[in-house]
XYZ file of C-alpha atoms in Angstrom:
608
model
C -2.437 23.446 25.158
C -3.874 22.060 21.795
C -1.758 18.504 21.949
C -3.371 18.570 25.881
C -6.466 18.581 24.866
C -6.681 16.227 22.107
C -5.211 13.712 24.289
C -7.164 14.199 26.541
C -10.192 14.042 24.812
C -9.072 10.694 23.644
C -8.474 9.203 27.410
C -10.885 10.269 29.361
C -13.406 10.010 26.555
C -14.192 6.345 28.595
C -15.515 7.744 31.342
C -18.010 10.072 29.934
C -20.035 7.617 27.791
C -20.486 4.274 29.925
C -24.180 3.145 29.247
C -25.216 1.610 25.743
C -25.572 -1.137 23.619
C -22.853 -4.208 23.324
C -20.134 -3.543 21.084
C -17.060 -5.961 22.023
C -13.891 -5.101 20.647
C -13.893 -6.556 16.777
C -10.907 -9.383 16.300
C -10.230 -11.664 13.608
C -7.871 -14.731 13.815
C -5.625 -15.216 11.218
C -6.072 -18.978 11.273
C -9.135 -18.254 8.898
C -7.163 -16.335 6.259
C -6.052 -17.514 3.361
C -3.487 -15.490 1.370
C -5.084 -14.765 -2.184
C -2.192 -13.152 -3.546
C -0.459 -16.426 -4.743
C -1.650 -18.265 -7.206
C -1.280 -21.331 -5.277
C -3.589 -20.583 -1.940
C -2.336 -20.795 1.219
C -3.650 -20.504 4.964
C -1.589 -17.870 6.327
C 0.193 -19.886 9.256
C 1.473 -22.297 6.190
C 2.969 -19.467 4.141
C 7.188 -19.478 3.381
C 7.256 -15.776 3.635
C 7.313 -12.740 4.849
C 3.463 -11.528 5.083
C 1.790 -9.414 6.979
C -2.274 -9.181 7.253
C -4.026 -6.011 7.595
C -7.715 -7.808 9.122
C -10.787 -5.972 8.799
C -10.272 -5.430 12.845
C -7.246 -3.549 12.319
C -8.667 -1.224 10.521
C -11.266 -0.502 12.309
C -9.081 0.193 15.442
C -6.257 2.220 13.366
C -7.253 5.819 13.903
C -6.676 5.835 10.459
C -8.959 7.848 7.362
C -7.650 6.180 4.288
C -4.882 3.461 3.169
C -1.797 5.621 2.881
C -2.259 5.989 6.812
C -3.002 3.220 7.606
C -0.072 1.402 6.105
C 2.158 3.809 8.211
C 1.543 1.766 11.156
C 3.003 -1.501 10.110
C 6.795 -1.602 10.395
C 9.053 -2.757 7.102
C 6.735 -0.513 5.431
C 7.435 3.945 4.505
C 4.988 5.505 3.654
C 6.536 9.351 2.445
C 3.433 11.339 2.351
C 3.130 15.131 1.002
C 0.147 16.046 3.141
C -3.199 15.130 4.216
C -6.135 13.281 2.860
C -4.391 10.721 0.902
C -3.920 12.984 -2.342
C 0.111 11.802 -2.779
C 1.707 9.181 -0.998
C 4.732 7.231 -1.935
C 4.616 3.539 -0.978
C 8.307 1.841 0.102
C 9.004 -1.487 1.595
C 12.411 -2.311 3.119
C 14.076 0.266 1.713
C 13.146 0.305 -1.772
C 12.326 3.262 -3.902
C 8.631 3.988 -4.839
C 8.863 2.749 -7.872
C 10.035 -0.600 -6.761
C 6.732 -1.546 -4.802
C 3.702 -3.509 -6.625
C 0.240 -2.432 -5.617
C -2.788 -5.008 -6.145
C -6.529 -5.180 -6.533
C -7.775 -8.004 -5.411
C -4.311 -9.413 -7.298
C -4.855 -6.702 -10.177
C -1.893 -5.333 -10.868
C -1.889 -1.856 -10.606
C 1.679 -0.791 -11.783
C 2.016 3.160 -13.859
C 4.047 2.902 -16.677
C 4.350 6.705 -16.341
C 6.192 6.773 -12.468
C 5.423 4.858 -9.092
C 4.230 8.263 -7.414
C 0.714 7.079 -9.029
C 0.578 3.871 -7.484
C -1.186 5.450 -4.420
C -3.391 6.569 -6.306
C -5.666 3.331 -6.691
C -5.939 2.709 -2.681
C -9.328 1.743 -2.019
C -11.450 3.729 0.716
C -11.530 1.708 3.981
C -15.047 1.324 3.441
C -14.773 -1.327 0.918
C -11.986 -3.109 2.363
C -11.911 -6.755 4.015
C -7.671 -6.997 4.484
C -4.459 -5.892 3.158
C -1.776 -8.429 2.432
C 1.468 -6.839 2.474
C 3.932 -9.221 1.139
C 7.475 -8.219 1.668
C 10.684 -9.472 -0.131
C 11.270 -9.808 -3.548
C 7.748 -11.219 -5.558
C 8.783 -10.631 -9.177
C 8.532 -14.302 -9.613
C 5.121 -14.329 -8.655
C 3.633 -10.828 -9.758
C 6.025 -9.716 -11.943
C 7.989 -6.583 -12.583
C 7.932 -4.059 -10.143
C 7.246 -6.217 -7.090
C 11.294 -5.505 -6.603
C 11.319 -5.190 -2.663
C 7.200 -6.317 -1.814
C 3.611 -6.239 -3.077
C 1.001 -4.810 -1.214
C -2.610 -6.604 -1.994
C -5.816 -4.744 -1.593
C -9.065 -7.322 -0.716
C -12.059 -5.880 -1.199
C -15.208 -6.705 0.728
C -16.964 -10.168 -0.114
C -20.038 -9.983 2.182
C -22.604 -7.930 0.600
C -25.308 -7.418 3.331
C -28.560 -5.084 2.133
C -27.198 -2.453 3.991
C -26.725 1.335 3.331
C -23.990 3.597 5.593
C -23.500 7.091 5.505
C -20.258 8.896 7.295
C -19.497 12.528 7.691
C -16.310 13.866 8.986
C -15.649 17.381 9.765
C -11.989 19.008 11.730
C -8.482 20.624 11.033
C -7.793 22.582 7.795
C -11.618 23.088 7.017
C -11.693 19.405 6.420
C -15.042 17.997 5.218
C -15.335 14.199 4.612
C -18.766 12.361 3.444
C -19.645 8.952 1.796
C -22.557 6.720 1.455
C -21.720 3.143 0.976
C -24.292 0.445 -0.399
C -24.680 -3.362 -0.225
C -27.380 -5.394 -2.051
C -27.921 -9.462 -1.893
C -30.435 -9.750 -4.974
C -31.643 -13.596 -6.348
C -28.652 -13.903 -8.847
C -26.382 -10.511 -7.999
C -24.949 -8.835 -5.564
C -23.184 -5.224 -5.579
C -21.005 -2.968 -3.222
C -21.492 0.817 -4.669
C -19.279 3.695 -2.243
C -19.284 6.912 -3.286
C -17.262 9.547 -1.421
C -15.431 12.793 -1.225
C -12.740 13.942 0.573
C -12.033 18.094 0.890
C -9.752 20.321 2.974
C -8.869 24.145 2.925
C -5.413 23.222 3.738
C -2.646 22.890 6.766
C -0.471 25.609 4.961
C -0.451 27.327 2.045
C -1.135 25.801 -1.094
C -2.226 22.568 0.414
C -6.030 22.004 -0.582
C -7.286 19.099 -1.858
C -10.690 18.353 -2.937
C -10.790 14.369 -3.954
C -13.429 12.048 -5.258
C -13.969 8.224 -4.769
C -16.099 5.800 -6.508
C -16.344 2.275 -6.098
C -18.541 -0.369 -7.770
C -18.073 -4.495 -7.121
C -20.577 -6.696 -8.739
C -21.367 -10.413 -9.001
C -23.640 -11.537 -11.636
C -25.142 -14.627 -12.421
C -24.089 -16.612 -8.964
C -26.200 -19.078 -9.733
C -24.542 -20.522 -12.590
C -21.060 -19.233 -13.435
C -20.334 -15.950 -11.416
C -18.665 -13.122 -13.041
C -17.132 -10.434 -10.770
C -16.497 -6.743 -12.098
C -14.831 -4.082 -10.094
C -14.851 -0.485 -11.203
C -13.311 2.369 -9.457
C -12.818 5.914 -10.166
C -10.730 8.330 -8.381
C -10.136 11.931 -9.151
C -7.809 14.198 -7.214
C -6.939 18.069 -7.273
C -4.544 19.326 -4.831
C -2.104 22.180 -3.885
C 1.143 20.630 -4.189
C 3.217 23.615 -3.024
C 7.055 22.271 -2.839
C 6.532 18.998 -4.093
C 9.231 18.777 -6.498
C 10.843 22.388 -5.670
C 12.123 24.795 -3.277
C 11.437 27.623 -5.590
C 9.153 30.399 -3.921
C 8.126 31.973 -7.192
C 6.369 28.468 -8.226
C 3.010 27.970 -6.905
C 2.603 24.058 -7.975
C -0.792 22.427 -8.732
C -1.751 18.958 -9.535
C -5.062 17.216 -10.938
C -4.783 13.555 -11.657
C -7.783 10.686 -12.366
C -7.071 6.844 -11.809
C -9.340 4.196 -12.879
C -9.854 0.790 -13.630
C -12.239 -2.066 -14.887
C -12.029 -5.890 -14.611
C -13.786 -8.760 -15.027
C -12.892 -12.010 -13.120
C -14.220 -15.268 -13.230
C -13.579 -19.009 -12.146
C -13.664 -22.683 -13.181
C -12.888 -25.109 -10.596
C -13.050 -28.838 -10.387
C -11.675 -31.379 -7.800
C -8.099 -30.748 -8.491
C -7.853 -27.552 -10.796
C -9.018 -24.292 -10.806
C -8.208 -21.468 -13.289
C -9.043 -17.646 -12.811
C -9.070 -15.359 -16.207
C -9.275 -12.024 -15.962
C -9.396 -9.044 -18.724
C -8.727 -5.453 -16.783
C -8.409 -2.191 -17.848
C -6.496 0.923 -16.046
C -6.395 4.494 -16.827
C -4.415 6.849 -15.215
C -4.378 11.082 -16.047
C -2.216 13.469 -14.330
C -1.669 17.348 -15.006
C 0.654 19.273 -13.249
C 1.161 23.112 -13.256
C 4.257 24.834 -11.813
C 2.254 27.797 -11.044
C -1.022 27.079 -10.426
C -2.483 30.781 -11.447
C -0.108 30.753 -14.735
C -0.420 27.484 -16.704
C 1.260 28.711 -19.950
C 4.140 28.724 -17.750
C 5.011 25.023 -16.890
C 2.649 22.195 -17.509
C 2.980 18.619 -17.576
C 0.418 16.331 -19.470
C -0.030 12.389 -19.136
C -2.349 9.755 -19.831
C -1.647 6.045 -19.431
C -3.203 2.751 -20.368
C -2.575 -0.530 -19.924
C -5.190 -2.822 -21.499
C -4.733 -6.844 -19.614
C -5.710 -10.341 -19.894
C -4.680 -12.780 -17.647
C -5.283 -16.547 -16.593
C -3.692 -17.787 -13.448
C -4.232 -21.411 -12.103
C -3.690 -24.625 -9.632
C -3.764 -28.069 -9.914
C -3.835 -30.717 -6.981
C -1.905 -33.890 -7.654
C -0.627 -36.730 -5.283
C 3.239 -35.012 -6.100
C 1.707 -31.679 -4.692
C 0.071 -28.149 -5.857
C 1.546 -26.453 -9.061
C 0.511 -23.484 -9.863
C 0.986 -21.280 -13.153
C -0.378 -18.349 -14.675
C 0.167 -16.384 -17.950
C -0.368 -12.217 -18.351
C -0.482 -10.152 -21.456
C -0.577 -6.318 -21.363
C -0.304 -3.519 -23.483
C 0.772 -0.258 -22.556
C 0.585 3.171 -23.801
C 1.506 6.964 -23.094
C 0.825 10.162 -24.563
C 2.284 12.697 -22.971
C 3.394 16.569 -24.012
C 6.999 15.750 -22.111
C 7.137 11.978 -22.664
C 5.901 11.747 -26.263
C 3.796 9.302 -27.397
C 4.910 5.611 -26.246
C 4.069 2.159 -25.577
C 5.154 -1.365 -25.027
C 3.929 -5.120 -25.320
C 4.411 -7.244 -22.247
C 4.147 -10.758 -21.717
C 4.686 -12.520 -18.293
C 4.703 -16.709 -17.761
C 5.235 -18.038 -14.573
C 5.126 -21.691 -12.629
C 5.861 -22.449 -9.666
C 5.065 -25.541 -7.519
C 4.948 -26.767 -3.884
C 6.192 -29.996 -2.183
C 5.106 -31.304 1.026
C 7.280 -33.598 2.964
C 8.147 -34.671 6.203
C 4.502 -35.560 7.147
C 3.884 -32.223 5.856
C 5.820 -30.929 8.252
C 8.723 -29.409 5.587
C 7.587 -27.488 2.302
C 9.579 -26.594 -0.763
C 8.393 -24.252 -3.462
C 10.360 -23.489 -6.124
C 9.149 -21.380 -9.322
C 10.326 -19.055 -11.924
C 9.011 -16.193 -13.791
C 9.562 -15.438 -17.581
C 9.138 -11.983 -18.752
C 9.050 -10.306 -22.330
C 8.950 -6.443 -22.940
C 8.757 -5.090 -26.419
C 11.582 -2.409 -25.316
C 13.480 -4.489 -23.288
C 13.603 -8.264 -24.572
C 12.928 -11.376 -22.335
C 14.375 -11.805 -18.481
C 14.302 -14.872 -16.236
C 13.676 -14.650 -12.715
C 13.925 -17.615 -10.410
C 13.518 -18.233 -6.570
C 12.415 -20.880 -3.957
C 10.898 -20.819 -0.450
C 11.085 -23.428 2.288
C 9.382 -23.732 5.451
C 9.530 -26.275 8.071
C 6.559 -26.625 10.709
C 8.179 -27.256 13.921
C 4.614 -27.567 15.641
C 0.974 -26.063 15.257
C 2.251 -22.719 16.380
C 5.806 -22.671 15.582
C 7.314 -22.373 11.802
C 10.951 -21.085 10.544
C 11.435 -20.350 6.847
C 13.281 -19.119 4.188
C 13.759 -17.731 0.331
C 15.721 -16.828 -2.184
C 14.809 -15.272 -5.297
C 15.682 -12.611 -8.038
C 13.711 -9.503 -8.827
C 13.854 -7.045 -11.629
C 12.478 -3.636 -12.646
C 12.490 -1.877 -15.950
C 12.552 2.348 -15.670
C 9.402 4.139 -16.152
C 8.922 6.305 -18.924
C 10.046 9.312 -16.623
C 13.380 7.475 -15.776
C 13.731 7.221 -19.769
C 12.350 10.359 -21.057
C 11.630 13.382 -18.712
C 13.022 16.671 -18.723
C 12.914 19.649 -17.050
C 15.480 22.377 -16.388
C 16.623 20.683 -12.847
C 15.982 16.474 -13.977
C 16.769 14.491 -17.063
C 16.021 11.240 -18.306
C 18.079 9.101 -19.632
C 16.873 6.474 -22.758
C 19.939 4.294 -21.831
C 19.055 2.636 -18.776
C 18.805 -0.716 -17.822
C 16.615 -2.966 -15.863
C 17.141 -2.813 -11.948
C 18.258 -6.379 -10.789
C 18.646 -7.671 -7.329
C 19.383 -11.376 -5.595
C 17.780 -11.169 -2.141
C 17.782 -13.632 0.614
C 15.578 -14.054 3.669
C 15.131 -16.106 6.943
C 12.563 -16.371 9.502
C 10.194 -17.600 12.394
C 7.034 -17.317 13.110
C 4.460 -17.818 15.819
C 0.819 -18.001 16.092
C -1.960 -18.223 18.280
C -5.298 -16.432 19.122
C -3.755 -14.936 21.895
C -0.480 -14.103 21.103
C 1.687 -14.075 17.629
C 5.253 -12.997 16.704
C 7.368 -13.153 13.900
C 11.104 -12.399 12.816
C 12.403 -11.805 9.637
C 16.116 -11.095 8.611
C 16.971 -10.367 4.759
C 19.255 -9.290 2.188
C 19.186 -7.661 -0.993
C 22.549 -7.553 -3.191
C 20.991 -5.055 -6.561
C 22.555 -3.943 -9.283
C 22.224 -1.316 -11.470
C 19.564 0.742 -9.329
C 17.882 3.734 -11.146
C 18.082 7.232 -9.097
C 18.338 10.786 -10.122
C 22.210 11.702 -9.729
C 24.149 14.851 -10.695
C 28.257 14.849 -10.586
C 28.590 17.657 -8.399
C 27.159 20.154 -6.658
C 27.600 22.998 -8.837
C 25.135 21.191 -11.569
C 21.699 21.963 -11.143
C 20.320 19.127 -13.485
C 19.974 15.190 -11.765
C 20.240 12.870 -14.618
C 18.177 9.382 -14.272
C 21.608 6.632 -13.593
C 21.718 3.140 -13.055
C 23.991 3.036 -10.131
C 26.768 0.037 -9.621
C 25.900 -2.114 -6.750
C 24.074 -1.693 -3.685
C 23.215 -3.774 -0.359
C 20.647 -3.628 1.611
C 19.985 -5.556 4.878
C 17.695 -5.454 8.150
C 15.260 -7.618 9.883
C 11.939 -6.834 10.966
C 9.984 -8.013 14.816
C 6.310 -8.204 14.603
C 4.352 -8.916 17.814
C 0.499 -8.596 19.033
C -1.102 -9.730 22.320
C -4.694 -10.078 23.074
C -6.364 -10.170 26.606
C -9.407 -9.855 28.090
C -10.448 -6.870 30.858
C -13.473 -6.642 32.447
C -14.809 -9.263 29.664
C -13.562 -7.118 26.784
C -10.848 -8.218 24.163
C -7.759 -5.488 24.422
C -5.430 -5.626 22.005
C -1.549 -4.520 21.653
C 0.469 -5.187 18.345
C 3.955 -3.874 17.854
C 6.784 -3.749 15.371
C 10.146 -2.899 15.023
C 12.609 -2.188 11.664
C 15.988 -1.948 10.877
C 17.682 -1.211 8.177
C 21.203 -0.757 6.334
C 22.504 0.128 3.130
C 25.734 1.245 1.239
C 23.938 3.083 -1.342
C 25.546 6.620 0.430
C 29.179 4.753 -0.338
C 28.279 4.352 -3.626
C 27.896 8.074 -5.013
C 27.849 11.155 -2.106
C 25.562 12.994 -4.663
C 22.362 10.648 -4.847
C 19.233 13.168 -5.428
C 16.410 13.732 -2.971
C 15.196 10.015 -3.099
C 17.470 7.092 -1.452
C 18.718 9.978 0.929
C 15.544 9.558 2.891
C 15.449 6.064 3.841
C 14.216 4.867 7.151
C 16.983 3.036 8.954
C 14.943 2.468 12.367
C 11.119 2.249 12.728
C 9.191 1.277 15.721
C 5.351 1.368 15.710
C 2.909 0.542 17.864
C -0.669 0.405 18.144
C -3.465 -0.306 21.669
C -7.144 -1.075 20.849
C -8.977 -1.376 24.307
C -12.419 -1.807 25.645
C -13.445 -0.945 28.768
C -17.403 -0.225 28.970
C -20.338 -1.518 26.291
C -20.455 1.027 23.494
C -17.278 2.728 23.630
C -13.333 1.580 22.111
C -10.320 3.678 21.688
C -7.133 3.331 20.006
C -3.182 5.174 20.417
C -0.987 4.629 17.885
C 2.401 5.550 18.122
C 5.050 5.655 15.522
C 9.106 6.407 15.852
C 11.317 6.868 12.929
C 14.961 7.622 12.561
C 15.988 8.371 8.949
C 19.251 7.736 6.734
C 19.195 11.927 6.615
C 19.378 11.973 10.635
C 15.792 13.166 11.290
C 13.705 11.231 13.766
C 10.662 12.028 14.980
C 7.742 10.452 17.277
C 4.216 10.721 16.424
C 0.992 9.827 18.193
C -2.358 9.085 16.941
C -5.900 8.153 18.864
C -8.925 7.450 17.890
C -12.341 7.136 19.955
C -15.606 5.340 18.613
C -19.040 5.118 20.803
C -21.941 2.830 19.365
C -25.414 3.719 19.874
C -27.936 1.729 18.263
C -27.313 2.216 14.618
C -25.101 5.573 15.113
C -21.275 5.653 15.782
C -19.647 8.847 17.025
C -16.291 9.268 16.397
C -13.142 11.446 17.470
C -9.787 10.856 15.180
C -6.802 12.945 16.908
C -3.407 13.199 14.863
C 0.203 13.998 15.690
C -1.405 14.549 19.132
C 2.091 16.375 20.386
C 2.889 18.527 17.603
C 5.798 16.520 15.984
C 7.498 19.108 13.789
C 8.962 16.712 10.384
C 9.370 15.563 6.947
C 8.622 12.570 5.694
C 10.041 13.307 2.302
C 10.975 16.237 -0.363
C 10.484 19.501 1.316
C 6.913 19.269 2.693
C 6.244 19.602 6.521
C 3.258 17.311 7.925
C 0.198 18.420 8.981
C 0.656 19.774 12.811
C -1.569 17.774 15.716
C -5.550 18.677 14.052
C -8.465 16.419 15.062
C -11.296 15.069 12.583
C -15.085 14.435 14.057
C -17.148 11.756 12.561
C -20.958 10.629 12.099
C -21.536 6.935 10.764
C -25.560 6.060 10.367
C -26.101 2.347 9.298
C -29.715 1.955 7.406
C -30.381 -1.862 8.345
């Protein structure tokens, strides 16, 4: 009866609550964005590739609590999570492993020398956020290493009202949610201050969490020369009961901090415009295999990486080039890694052509890389669109993408995994075509690609009989799919209703290549359909069902619903957030179940 009643609080939640105060459904239209990503910015109907924008409307209407969920919802995009509340997530895009995905900061680079299951880690609370840029395809040439399959940028809030909002969130699992989030507009300064913290007894044994966020943005001196700084600090301790074993002896625990500091500033004329940057991230994880015993098994890491960067654009009559230099070091010390650490230096140009009456663009670019460890790489690519009309575009790209191995790949061990100091870079030459179109009413877009990689890093052993997975750089592997994105906007009974779909497929030989690949490429989604309706039907009251299908490489598939109901009164929003609404028994990787169908309550008071 409990899936019955969730859903039902969700639908008929309408008709109970139909006097208040005007709250129209939120929208944004994408003609206004401009993706930020690039060093070279573009309005996001005139961009060559495959990008997808998260608007401060979607997620608002997502039935989503933090980032990792939210990003479930848009197709081309896994998600593997290990529970609730955001404390591990894995972050794949079209098909790629976890370390193979770049996560930004307002276009910091957020990359963990140690291993990609961190790169979750830096999500933002939804408070803060104004978009998400997802960018899929190979970006090495514009971001770097580890932007192998896609980038994922994080924009953080620009519009500093004085404003303070409080939420509280109580449901499921003993879950307890609260945050206060701060905006001030002084003479010469403004600042954006959240602080939050995010708790739960659990869905199952061993599956706690009690997490802290804090977030700090700051512009000083707008007046003259405006400096931005961003701070954040996260720190997470969870149960992480079968995580990385089946063992039923082990009772695993994990603790880990991320954090970061930048400044940013900008000098812009007529025609140029250059954007330095100095950053600093820290990351800190501690694991214990049994959580009441740490003598027993315990992992130790702490990671820097210390940055400077300069990225620019200049305007002439041949067209926009843009270029950008990056220096980073990077350090480890770590009681199963040792005590390591590399130089890095990144140079890239690229530059766009308009011809055709504008109509056709051509931007071709390359990125040159030097690691301390691993010597210099080149990685070139080009993208072409062609405007057909206002609405209409078809485009295309080519490009190469690399990844060197963490210092897990290289140097971990345990009795069941082992590194392996010989590996080399990942490489891959990927190709893509596809159309889009856009209006305020309607928008679609369809994207077919390739990836031909070689020498892939997973965790391998050569039979069955041997316990220990050794970190390999497998031969050659394709991958190929094509994505459908579509949303539709109408008006009922003077509201704005919204319905956005998306559909992913996807197919690769990497099973042909060795029949014992380890937990990781085994779980790969091969079809994905989500789906997502924001309505409106009375003043103060929106809801939101989100429904998501996937059918993995392993042969699990599963369908899972989520809703979400807000009402506005005044200065106070109630909300309801009901997940896996029918119970959907499954794994979305390792050996962790998901959280049965559990609903979360929520209080938002906005101090004008």
């Amino acid at each position: 009866m409990r899936p019955v009643i969730l859903l039902g609080l969700v639908l008929i939640s309408n008709f109970l609550f139909f006097n208040g105060f005007a709250q129209n459904l939120p929208t944004q239209s994408l003609d206004s964005v401009t993706i930020t990503s690039t060093r070279i910015d573009i309005p996001f109907k005139e961009n060559s590739r495959t990008i997808t924008v998260i608007t401060a409307a979607d997620i608002k209407n997502s039935a989503a609590v933090n980032v990792a969920d939210l990003l479930q919802q848009f197709a081309g995009v896994d998600i593997r999570r290990r529970g609730t509340g955001g404390s591990q997530a894995d972050l794949h895009i079209r098909g790629g492993g976890f370390d193979q995905t770049l996560l930004l900061i307002d276009g910091i680079k957020m990359d963990d020398s140690q291993t990609g299951h961190h790169t979750m880690n830096a999500a933002l609370p939804l408070e803060v956020i104004e978009r998400i840029e997802i960018i899929k395809g190979p970006a090495a040439r514009i971001f770097g290493q580890n932007a192998f399959t896609g980038a994922i940028n994080i924009v953080t809030k620009n519009q500093l009202s004085n404003t303070v909002s409080t939420n509280i969130e109580t449901g499921s699992f003993g879950q307890f949610n609260g945050s206060v989030t701060v905006g001030s507009e002084l003479n010469n300064s403004s600042h954006l201050v959240h602080a939050g913290k995010v708790t739960s007894d659990g869905y199952r044994i061993n599956s706690d969490y009690d997490n802290s966020n804090y977030f700090l943005k700051s512009v000083f001196n707008k007046n003259n020369q405006p400096i931005e700084m961003i701070a954040t600090f996260f720190d997470r301790k969870f149960g992480a009961q079968n995580f990385y074993t089946t063992n039923p002896t082990f009772f695993e625990y994990e603790e880990t901090q991320n954090s970061l500091v930048a400044f940013t500033t900008k000098f812009q004329s007529e025609k140029l415009k250059i954007q330095p940057r100095v950053y600093w991230k820290r990351n800190q994880d501690m694991f214990l295999l049994r959580r009441d015993e740490p003598t027993f098994f315990r992992n130790f890491h702490i990671t820097h990486k210390v940055g400077a960067e300069a990225n620019a654009s200049y305007t002439s009559k041949a067209g926009v080039t843009g270029f950008g230099v990056d220096l980073s070091h990077i350090s480890i010390s770590s009681n199963n890694l040792g005590e390591r650490n590399r130089f890095m230096a990144n140079i890239f140009v690229e530059h766009l052509f308009k011809l055709a009456n504008d109509q056709l663009d051509i931007t071709p670019g390359v990125a040159l890389t030097y690691f301390s460890d691993f010597k210099f790489h080149a990685f070139p690519g080009i993208d072409i669109g062609f405007q057909i009309s206002e609405d209409f575009r078809t485009y295309g790209n080519v490009g190469y993408t690399y990844r060197i191995p963490t210092y897990t790949d290289l140097f971990y061990s345990d009795p069941a995994t082992q590194g392996n100091p010989d590996l080399e870079p990942e490489e891959a030459f990927a190709q893509e075509i596809g159309i889009k179109y856009i209006t305020p009413k309607l928008s679609a877009s369809l994207a077919i690609f390739n990836r031909d990689a070689t020498n892939l890093i997973d965790y391998i052993r050569p039979d069955t009989d041997d316990a220990v997975f050794t970190a390999t750089n497998i031969t050659e592997v394709n991958t190929k799919g094509f994505e459908f994105d579509a949303a539709y906007n109408f008006k009922l009974k003077g509201f704005t209703q919204s319905l956005n779909f998306g559909y992913a497929y996807l197919d690769d030989n990497i099973l042909d290549q060795n029949q014992d690949l380890s937990r990781y490429s085994l779980n790969t989604l091969k079809h994905q359909y989500t789906s997502r309706f924001s309505s409106q039907l009375f003043k103060n009251v929106r809801q939101n069902i989100v429904y998501k299908y996937a059918e993995r490489t392993t042969g699990q598939t599963y369908n899972v619903w989520d809703a979400s109901i807000f009402m506005q009164i005044k200065t106070v929003e109630l909300s309801i957030t009901a997940n896996n609404i029918f119970d959907a028994d499954y794994i979305e990787t390792g050996f962790v179940p998901m959280p049965p169908s559990n609903v979360l309550f929520g209080l938002r008071y906005n101090f004008n």
